[in-house]
mmCIF file with all atom_site columns, C-alpha atoms in Angstrom:
data_model
loop_
_atom_site.group_PDB
_atom_site.id
_atom_site.type_symbol
_atom_site.label_atom_id
_atom_site.label_alt_id
_atom_site.label_comp_id
_atom_site.label_asym_id
_atom_site.label_entity_id
_atom_site.label_seq_id
_atom_site.pdbx_PDB_ins_code
_atom_site.Cartn_x
_atom_site.Cartn_y
_atom_site.Cartn_z
_atom_site.occupancy
_atom_site.B_iso_or_equiv
_atom_site.pdbx_formal_charge
_atom_site.auth_seq_id
_atom_site.auth_comp_id
_atom_site.auth_asym_id
_atom_site.auth_atom_id
_atom_site.pdbx_PDB_model_num
ATOM 1   C CA . UNK U 1 1   ? -10.833 -18.476 6.138  1.00 54.00 ? 104 UNK U CA 1
ATOM 2   C CA . UNK U 1 2   ? -11.498 -14.938 4.893  1.00 55.00 ? 105 UNK U CA 1
ATOM 3   C CA . UNK U 1 3   ? -14.329 -16.224 2.697  1.00 60.00 ? 106 UNK U CA 1
ATOM 4   C CA . UNK U 1 4   ? -15.912 -17.991 5.675  1.00 57.00 ? 107 UNK U CA 1
ATOM 5   C CA . UNK U 1 5   ? -15.765 -14.815 7.762  1.00 64.00 ? 108 UNK U CA 1
ATOM 6   C CA . UNK U 1 6   ? -17.231 -12.719 4.925  1.00 61.00 ? 109 UNK U CA 1
ATOM 7   C CA . UNK U 1 7   ? -20.015 -15.277 4.353  1.00 60.00 ? 110 UNK U CA 1
ATOM 8   C CA . UNK U 1 8   ? -20.777 -15.360 8.084  1.00 58.00 ? 111 UNK U CA 1
ATOM 9   C CA . UNK U 1 9   ? -20.929 -11.532 8.157  1.00 57.00 ? 112 UNK U CA 1
ATOM 10  C CA . UNK U 1 10  ? -23.327 -11.448 5.192  1.00 59.00 ? 113 UNK U CA 1
ATOM 11  C CA . UNK U 1 11  ? -25.574 -14.041 6.845  1.00 57.00 ? 114 UNK U CA 1
ATOM 12  C CA . UNK U 1 12  ? -25.682 -12.063 10.104 1.00 54.00 ? 115 UNK U CA 1
ATOM 13  C CA . UNK U 1 13  ? -26.385 -8.821  8.204  1.00 51.00 ? 116 UNK U CA 1
ATOM 14  C CA . UNK U 1 14  ? -29.231 -10.421 6.256  1.00 56.00 ? 117 UNK U CA 1
ATOM 15  C CA . UNK U 1 15  ? -30.741 -11.734 9.523  1.00 49.00 ? 118 UNK U CA 1
ATOM 16  C CA . UNK U 1 16  ? -30.596 -8.242  11.040 1.00 49.00 ? 119 UNK U CA 1
ATOM 17  C CA . UNK U 1 17  ? -32.140 -6.631  7.958  1.00 49.00 ? 120 UNK U CA 1
ATOM 18  C CA . UNK U 1 18  ? -34.952 -9.146  7.518  1.00 49.00 ? 121 UNK U CA 1
ATOM 19  C CA . UNK U 1 19  ? -35.771 -9.219  11.228 1.00 48.00 ? 122 UNK U CA 1
ATOM 20  C CA . UNK U 1 20  ? -35.927 -5.431  11.494 1.00 48.00 ? 123 UNK U CA 1
ATOM 21  C CA . UNK U 1 21  ? -33.034 -5.330  13.997 1.00 50.00 ? 124 UNK U CA 1
ATOM 22  C CA . UNK U 1 22  ? -30.697 -3.343  11.728 1.00 55.00 ? 125 UNK U CA 1
ATOM 23  C CA . UNK U 1 23  ? -30.427 0.369   12.388 1.00 57.00 ? 126 UNK U CA 1
ATOM 24  C CA . UNK U 1 24  ? -28.986 3.314   10.530 1.00 59.00 ? 127 UNK U CA 1
ATOM 25  C CA . UNK U 1 25  ? -26.379 5.638   12.050 1.00 59.00 ? 128 UNK U CA 1
ATOM 26  C CA . UNK U 1 26  ? -29.078 7.898   13.503 1.00 67.00 ? 129 UNK U CA 1
ATOM 27  C CA . UNK U 1 27  ? -30.745 4.952   15.312 1.00 68.00 ? 130 UNK U CA 1
ATOM 28  C CA . UNK U 1 28  ? -33.791 4.636   13.064 1.00 70.00 ? 131 UNK U CA 1
ATOM 29  C CA . UNK U 1 29  ? -34.635 1.213   11.572 1.00 69.00 ? 132 UNK U CA 1
ATOM 30  C CA . UNK U 1 30  ? -32.844 0.356   8.321  1.00 62.00 ? 133 UNK U CA 1
ATOM 31  C CA . UNK U 1 31  ? -35.098 0.520   5.279  1.00 66.00 ? 134 UNK U CA 1
ATOM 32  C CA . UNK U 1 32  ? -33.670 -1.123  2.131  1.00 63.00 ? 135 UNK U CA 1
ATOM 33  C CA . UNK U 1 33  ? -33.917 1.186   -0.887 1.00 62.00 ? 136 UNK U CA 1
ATOM 34  C CA . UNK U 1 34  ? -34.536 4.260   1.298  1.00 65.00 ? 137 UNK U CA 1
ATOM 35  C CA . UNK U 1 35  ? -31.356 4.478   3.365  1.00 61.00 ? 138 UNK U CA 1
ATOM 36  C CA . UNK U 1 36  ? -27.858 5.384   2.168  1.00 61.00 ? 139 UNK U CA 1
ATOM 37  C CA . UNK U 1 37  ? -25.950 2.867   0.091  1.00 75.00 ? 140 UNK U CA 1
ATOM 38  C CA . UNK U 1 38  ? -23.189 1.266   2.196  1.00 77.00 ? 141 UNK U CA 1
ATOM 39  C CA . UNK U 1 39  ? -20.840 1.560   -0.794 1.00 80.00 ? 142 UNK U CA 1
ATOM 40  C CA . UNK U 1 40  ? -20.786 5.333   -0.238 1.00 83.00 ? 143 UNK U CA 1
ATOM 41  C CA . UNK U 1 41  ? -18.867 4.684   3.013  1.00 83.00 ? 144 UNK U CA 1
ATOM 42  C CA . UNK U 1 42  ? -16.272 2.266   1.586  1.00 84.00 ? 145 UNK U CA 1
ATOM 43  C CA . UNK U 1 43  ? -13.558 4.224   -0.198 1.00 89.00 ? 146 UNK U CA 1
ATOM 44  C CA . UNK U 1 44  ? -10.018 3.595   -1.438 1.00 90.00 ? 147 UNK U CA 1
ATOM 45  C CA . UNK U 1 45  ? -7.672  6.421   -2.415 1.00 92.00 ? 148 UNK U CA 1
ATOM 46  C CA . UNK U 1 46  ? -6.624  4.263   -5.374 1.00 93.00 ? 149 UNK U CA 1
ATOM 47  C CA . UNK U 1 47  ? -10.078 4.814   -6.920 1.00 91.00 ? 150 UNK U CA 1
ATOM 48  C CA . UNK U 1 48  ? -9.920  8.624   -6.587 1.00 92.00 ? 151 UNK U CA 1
ATOM 49  C CA . UNK U 1 49  ? -8.766  11.023  -9.288 1.00 94.00 ? 152 UNK U CA 1
ATOM 50  C CA . UNK U 1 50  ? -5.357  12.562  -8.482 1.00 96.00 ? 153 UNK U CA 1
ATOM 51  C CA . UNK U 1 51  ? -5.075  16.338  -8.205 1.00 96.00 ? 154 UNK U CA 1
ATOM 52  C CA . UNK U 1 52  ? -2.259  18.779  -7.379 1.00 96.00 ? 155 UNK U CA 1
ATOM 53  C CA . UNK U 1 53  ? -2.065  20.896  -4.220 1.00 95.00 ? 156 UNK U CA 1
ATOM 54  C CA . UNK U 1 54  ? 0.771   22.995  -2.809 1.00 95.00 ? 157 UNK U CA 1
ATOM 55  C CA . UNK U 1 55  ? 2.211   23.104  -6.328 1.00 94.00 ? 158 UNK U CA 1
ATOM 56  C CA . UNK U 1 56  ? 3.623   19.592  -6.812 1.00 95.00 ? 159 UNK U CA 1
ATOM 57  C CA . UNK U 1 57  ? 1.919   17.478  -4.137 1.00 96.00 ? 160 UNK U CA 1
ATOM 58  C CA . UNK U 1 58  ? -0.352  14.847  -5.710 1.00 97.00 ? 161 UNK U CA 1
ATOM 59  C CA . UNK U 1 59  ? -3.399  14.089  -3.555 1.00 97.00 ? 162 UNK U CA 1
ATOM 60  C CA . UNK U 1 60  ? -6.146  11.494  -3.901 1.00 96.00 ? 163 UNK U CA 1
ATOM 61  C CA . UNK U 1 61  ? -9.255  11.753  -1.737 1.00 95.00 ? 164 UNK U CA 1
ATOM 62  C CA . UNK U 1 62  ? -10.218 9.085   0.738  1.00 94.00 ? 165 UNK U CA 1
ATOM 63  C CA . UNK U 1 63  ? -12.936 10.986  2.622  1.00 94.00 ? 166 UNK U CA 1
ATOM 64  C CA . UNK U 1 64  ? -14.358 14.472  1.972  1.00 94.00 ? 167 UNK U CA 1
ATOM 65  C CA . UNK U 1 65  ? -16.758 16.907  3.621  1.00 95.00 ? 168 UNK U CA 1
ATOM 66  C CA . UNK U 1 66  ? -20.419 15.952  3.441  1.00 94.00 ? 169 UNK U CA 1
ATOM 67  C CA . UNK U 1 67  ? -23.366 14.583  5.375  1.00 91.00 ? 170 UNK U CA 1
ATOM 68  C CA . UNK U 1 68  ? -22.286 11.496  7.339  1.00 89.00 ? 171 UNK U CA 1
ATOM 69  C CA . UNK U 1 69  ? -25.866 10.167  7.473  1.00 84.00 ? 172 UNK U CA 1
ATOM 70  C CA . UNK U 1 70  ? -26.712 10.803  3.820  1.00 85.00 ? 173 UNK U CA 1
ATOM 71  C CA . UNK U 1 71  ? -23.548 11.164  1.706  1.00 89.00 ? 174 UNK U CA 1
ATOM 72  C CA . UNK U 1 72  ? -24.149 12.768  -1.693 1.00 88.00 ? 175 UNK U CA 1
ATOM 73  C CA . UNK U 1 73  ? -21.186 10.933  -3.221 1.00 90.00 ? 176 UNK U CA 1
ATOM 74  C CA . UNK U 1 74  ? -18.696 8.216   -2.332 1.00 90.00 ? 177 UNK U CA 1
ATOM 75  C CA . UNK U 1 75  ? -16.662 9.196   0.743  1.00 92.00 ? 178 UNK U CA 1
ATOM 76  C CA . UNK U 1 76  ? -18.473 12.513  1.422  1.00 93.00 ? 179 UNK U CA 1
ATOM 77  C CA . UNK U 1 77  ? -18.991 11.732  5.123  1.00 92.00 ? 180 UNK U CA 1
ATOM 78  C CA . UNK U 1 78  ? -16.839 14.198  7.082  1.00 93.00 ? 181 UNK U CA 1
ATOM 79  C CA . UNK U 1 79  ? -18.695 16.767  9.160  1.00 93.00 ? 182 UNK U CA 1
ATOM 80  C CA . UNK U 1 80  ? -15.931 18.684  10.958 1.00 91.00 ? 183 UNK U CA 1
ATOM 81  C CA . UNK U 1 81  ? -12.908 17.944  8.751  1.00 92.00 ? 184 UNK U CA 1
ATOM 82  C CA . UNK U 1 82  ? -12.495 19.139  5.150  1.00 93.00 ? 185 UNK U CA 1
ATOM 83  C CA . UNK U 1 83  ? -10.732 16.099  3.725  1.00 94.00 ? 186 UNK U CA 1
ATOM 84  C CA . UNK U 1 84  ? -8.687  12.997  4.431  1.00 94.00 ? 187 UNK U CA 1
ATOM 85  C CA . UNK U 1 85  ? -6.324  12.222  1.546  1.00 95.00 ? 188 UNK U CA 1
ATOM 86  C CA . UNK U 1 86  ? -3.409  10.120  0.416  1.00 97.00 ? 189 UNK U CA 1
ATOM 87  C CA . UNK U 1 87  ? -0.624  12.362  -0.905 1.00 97.00 ? 190 UNK U CA 1
ATOM 88  C CA . UNK U 1 88  ? 2.605   11.722  -2.797 1.00 97.00 ? 191 UNK U CA 1
ATOM 89  C CA . UNK U 1 89  ? 5.564   14.027  -3.396 1.00 97.00 ? 192 UNK U CA 1
ATOM 90  C CA . UNK U 1 90  ? 7.880   12.767  -6.147 1.00 97.00 ? 193 UNK U CA 1
ATOM 91  C CA . UNK U 1 91  ? 11.474  12.052  -5.085 1.00 96.00 ? 194 UNK U CA 1
ATOM 92  C CA . UNK U 1 92  ? 13.727  15.092  -5.370 1.00 96.00 ? 195 UNK U CA 1
ATOM 93  C CA . UNK U 1 93  ? 10.894  17.653  -5.580 1.00 97.00 ? 196 UNK U CA 1
ATOM 94  C CA . UNK U 1 94  ? 9.475   20.248  -3.198 1.00 97.00 ? 197 UNK U CA 1
ATOM 95  C CA . UNK U 1 95  ? 6.120   21.929  -2.771 1.00 97.00 ? 198 UNK U CA 1
ATOM 96  C CA . UNK U 1 96  ? 5.639   25.626  -3.396 1.00 97.00 ? 199 UNK U CA 1
ATOM 97  C CA . UNK U 1 97  ? 5.589   27.823  -0.278 1.00 97.00 ? 200 UNK U CA 1
ATOM 98  C CA . UNK U 1 98  ? 2.046   27.400  1.024  1.00 96.00 ? 201 UNK U CA 1
ATOM 99  C CA . UNK U 1 99  ? 0.061   29.252  3.693  1.00 95.00 ? 202 UNK U CA 1
ATOM 100 C CA . UNK U 1 100 ? -3.143  27.618  4.882  1.00 93.00 ? 203 UNK U CA 1
ATOM 101 C CA . UNK U 1 101 ? -6.027  30.023  5.400  1.00 93.00 ? 204 UNK U CA 1
ATOM 102 C CA . UNK U 1 102 ? -8.600  29.160  8.088  1.00 91.00 ? 205 UNK U CA 1
ATOM 103 C CA . UNK U 1 103 ? -7.560  25.493  8.201  1.00 92.00 ? 206 UNK U CA 1
ATOM 104 C CA . UNK U 1 104 ? -4.814  23.249  9.524  1.00 94.00 ? 207 UNK U CA 1
ATOM 105 C CA . UNK U 1 105 ? -3.205  20.134  8.072  1.00 95.00 ? 208 UNK U CA 1
ATOM 106 C CA . UNK U 1 106 ? -2.064  17.004  9.818  1.00 95.00 ? 209 UNK U CA 1
ATOM 107 C CA . UNK U 1 107 ? 0.613   15.178  7.844  1.00 96.00 ? 210 UNK U CA 1
ATOM 108 C CA . UNK U 1 108 ? 1.488   11.546  8.608  1.00 96.00 ? 211 UNK U CA 1
ATOM 109 C CA . UNK U 1 109 ? 4.405   10.019  6.700  1.00 97.00 ? 212 UNK U CA 1
ATOM 110 C CA . UNK U 1 110 ? 3.952   6.460   5.421  1.00 97.00 ? 213 UNK U CA 1
ATOM 111 C CA . UNK U 1 111 ? 7.183   6.122   3.439  1.00 97.00 ? 214 UNK U CA 1
ATOM 112 C CA . UNK U 1 112 ? 10.071  8.073   1.964  1.00 97.00 ? 215 UNK U CA 1
ATOM 113 C CA . UNK U 1 113 ? 12.247  10.789  3.464  1.00 97.00 ? 216 UNK U CA 1
ATOM 114 C CA . UNK U 1 114 ? 11.976  14.535  3.405  1.00 97.00 ? 217 UNK U CA 1
ATOM 115 C CA . UNK U 1 115 ? 11.930  17.767  5.337  1.00 97.00 ? 218 UNK U CA 1
ATOM 116 C CA . UNK U 1 116 ? 9.295   20.306  6.265  1.00 97.00 ? 219 UNK U CA 1
ATOM 117 C CA . UNK U 1 117 ? 10.360  23.940  6.558  1.00 96.00 ? 220 UNK U CA 1
ATOM 118 C CA . UNK U 1 118 ? 8.421   26.715  8.306  1.00 93.00 ? 221 UNK U CA 1
ATOM 119 C CA . UNK U 1 119 ? 9.460   30.033  9.874  1.00 91.00 ? 222 UNK U CA 1
ATOM 120 C CA . UNK U 1 120 ? 13.143  29.362  9.088  1.00 90.00 ? 223 UNK U CA 1
ATOM 121 C CA . UNK U 1 121 ? 12.988  26.047  10.977 1.00 94.00 ? 224 UNK U CA 1
ATOM 122 C CA . UNK U 1 122 ? 13.384  22.558  9.509  1.00 96.00 ? 225 UNK U CA 1
ATOM 123 C CA . UNK U 1 123 ? 12.263  19.134  10.710 1.00 96.00 ? 226 UNK U CA 1
ATOM 124 C CA . UNK U 1 124 ? 12.875  15.694  9.237  1.00 97.00 ? 227 UNK U CA 1
ATOM 125 C CA . UNK U 1 125 ? 10.051  13.661  7.720  1.00 97.00 ? 228 UNK U CA 1
ATOM 126 C CA . UNK U 1 126 ? 10.227  9.860   7.591  1.00 96.00 ? 229 UNK U CA 1
ATOM 127 C CA . UNK U 1 127 ? 7.993   6.838   8.144  1.00 96.00 ? 230 UNK U CA 1
ATOM 128 C CA . UNK U 1 128 ? 5.911   7.160   11.304 1.00 96.00 ? 231 UNK U CA 1
ATOM 129 C CA . UNK U 1 129 ? 6.369   10.929  11.776 1.00 95.00 ? 232 UNK U CA 1
ATOM 130 C CA . UNK U 1 130 ? 3.311   13.142  12.191 1.00 95.00 ? 233 UNK U CA 1
ATOM 131 C CA . UNK U 1 131 ? 3.293   16.923  11.818 1.00 94.00 ? 234 UNK U CA 1
ATOM 132 C CA . UNK U 1 132 ? 0.635   19.550  12.480 1.00 94.00 ? 235 UNK U CA 1
ATOM 133 C CA . UNK U 1 133 ? 0.737   22.570  10.187 1.00 94.00 ? 236 UNK U CA 1
ATOM 134 C CA . UNK U 1 134 ? -1.224  25.437  11.774 1.00 93.00 ? 237 UNK U CA 1
ATOM 135 C CA . UNK U 1 135 ? -3.244  28.031  9.880  1.00 94.00 ? 238 UNK U CA 1
ATOM 136 C CA . UNK U 1 136 ? -1.466  31.159  8.624  1.00 94.00 ? 239 UNK U CA 1
ATOM 137 C CA . UNK U 1 137 ? 1.962   29.496  8.717  1.00 93.00 ? 240 UNK U CA 1
ATOM 138 C CA . UNK U 1 138 ? 3.930   29.377  5.445  1.00 95.00 ? 241 UNK U CA 1
ATOM 139 C CA . UNK U 1 139 ? 5.625   26.023  4.899  1.00 97.00 ? 242 UNK U CA 1
ATOM 140 C CA . UNK U 1 140 ? 7.233   23.827  2.249  1.00 97.00 ? 243 UNK U CA 1
ATOM 141 C CA . UNK U 1 141 ? 7.728   20.076  2.081  1.00 98.00 ? 244 UNK U CA 1
ATOM 142 C CA . UNK U 1 142 ? 10.700  18.547  0.256  1.00 97.00 ? 245 UNK U CA 1
ATOM 143 C CA . UNK U 1 143 ? 11.196  14.913  -0.711 1.00 97.00 ? 246 UNK U CA 1
ATOM 144 C CA . UNK U 1 144 ? 14.895  14.231  -0.116 1.00 97.00 ? 247 UNK U CA 1
ATOM 145 C CA . UNK U 1 145 ? 15.080  10.463  -0.495 1.00 94.00 ? 248 UNK U CA 1
ATOM 146 C CA . UNK U 1 146 ? 15.320  8.210   -3.535 1.00 95.00 ? 249 UNK U CA 1
ATOM 147 C CA . UNK U 1 147 ? 11.661  7.159   -3.295 1.00 96.00 ? 250 UNK U CA 1
ATOM 148 C CA . UNK U 1 148 ? 8.511   9.319   -3.231 1.00 97.00 ? 251 UNK U CA 1
ATOM 149 C CA . UNK U 1 149 ? 7.411   10.824  0.074  1.00 97.00 ? 252 UNK U CA 1
ATOM 150 C CA . UNK U 1 150 ? 3.924   9.508   0.893  1.00 97.00 ? 253 UNK U CA 1
#
């Protein structure tokens, strides 16, 4: 069934491209070879190189800052947001105290258990919880469960 849907989508796309009905994001007609490669917009965090932030937090980019109409590299399509990442904190570890300068972070928990601490206050982190960390606010995140906090 999935193959039929994918084949149908490719047929429709080829009809739009060959008939001149396809458009780019800015509304101009699509020109094969001239316009951005669609693969630059399709990104998986699993294909990104891991890097450390906040001391021990391991992040992998999904989307990064760039030109949404003409990305310079895969996933560089965000105009008003710095990055959208997948992050993992190993079970039993905590981040270093971190203060964000001139930016905020939105944290959404996929799995695991932990706590976030800021200004001598603590809140639980678990699947489905979302937290906004404002600029100039020192915080730490701890993974308190037996599995990594993602």
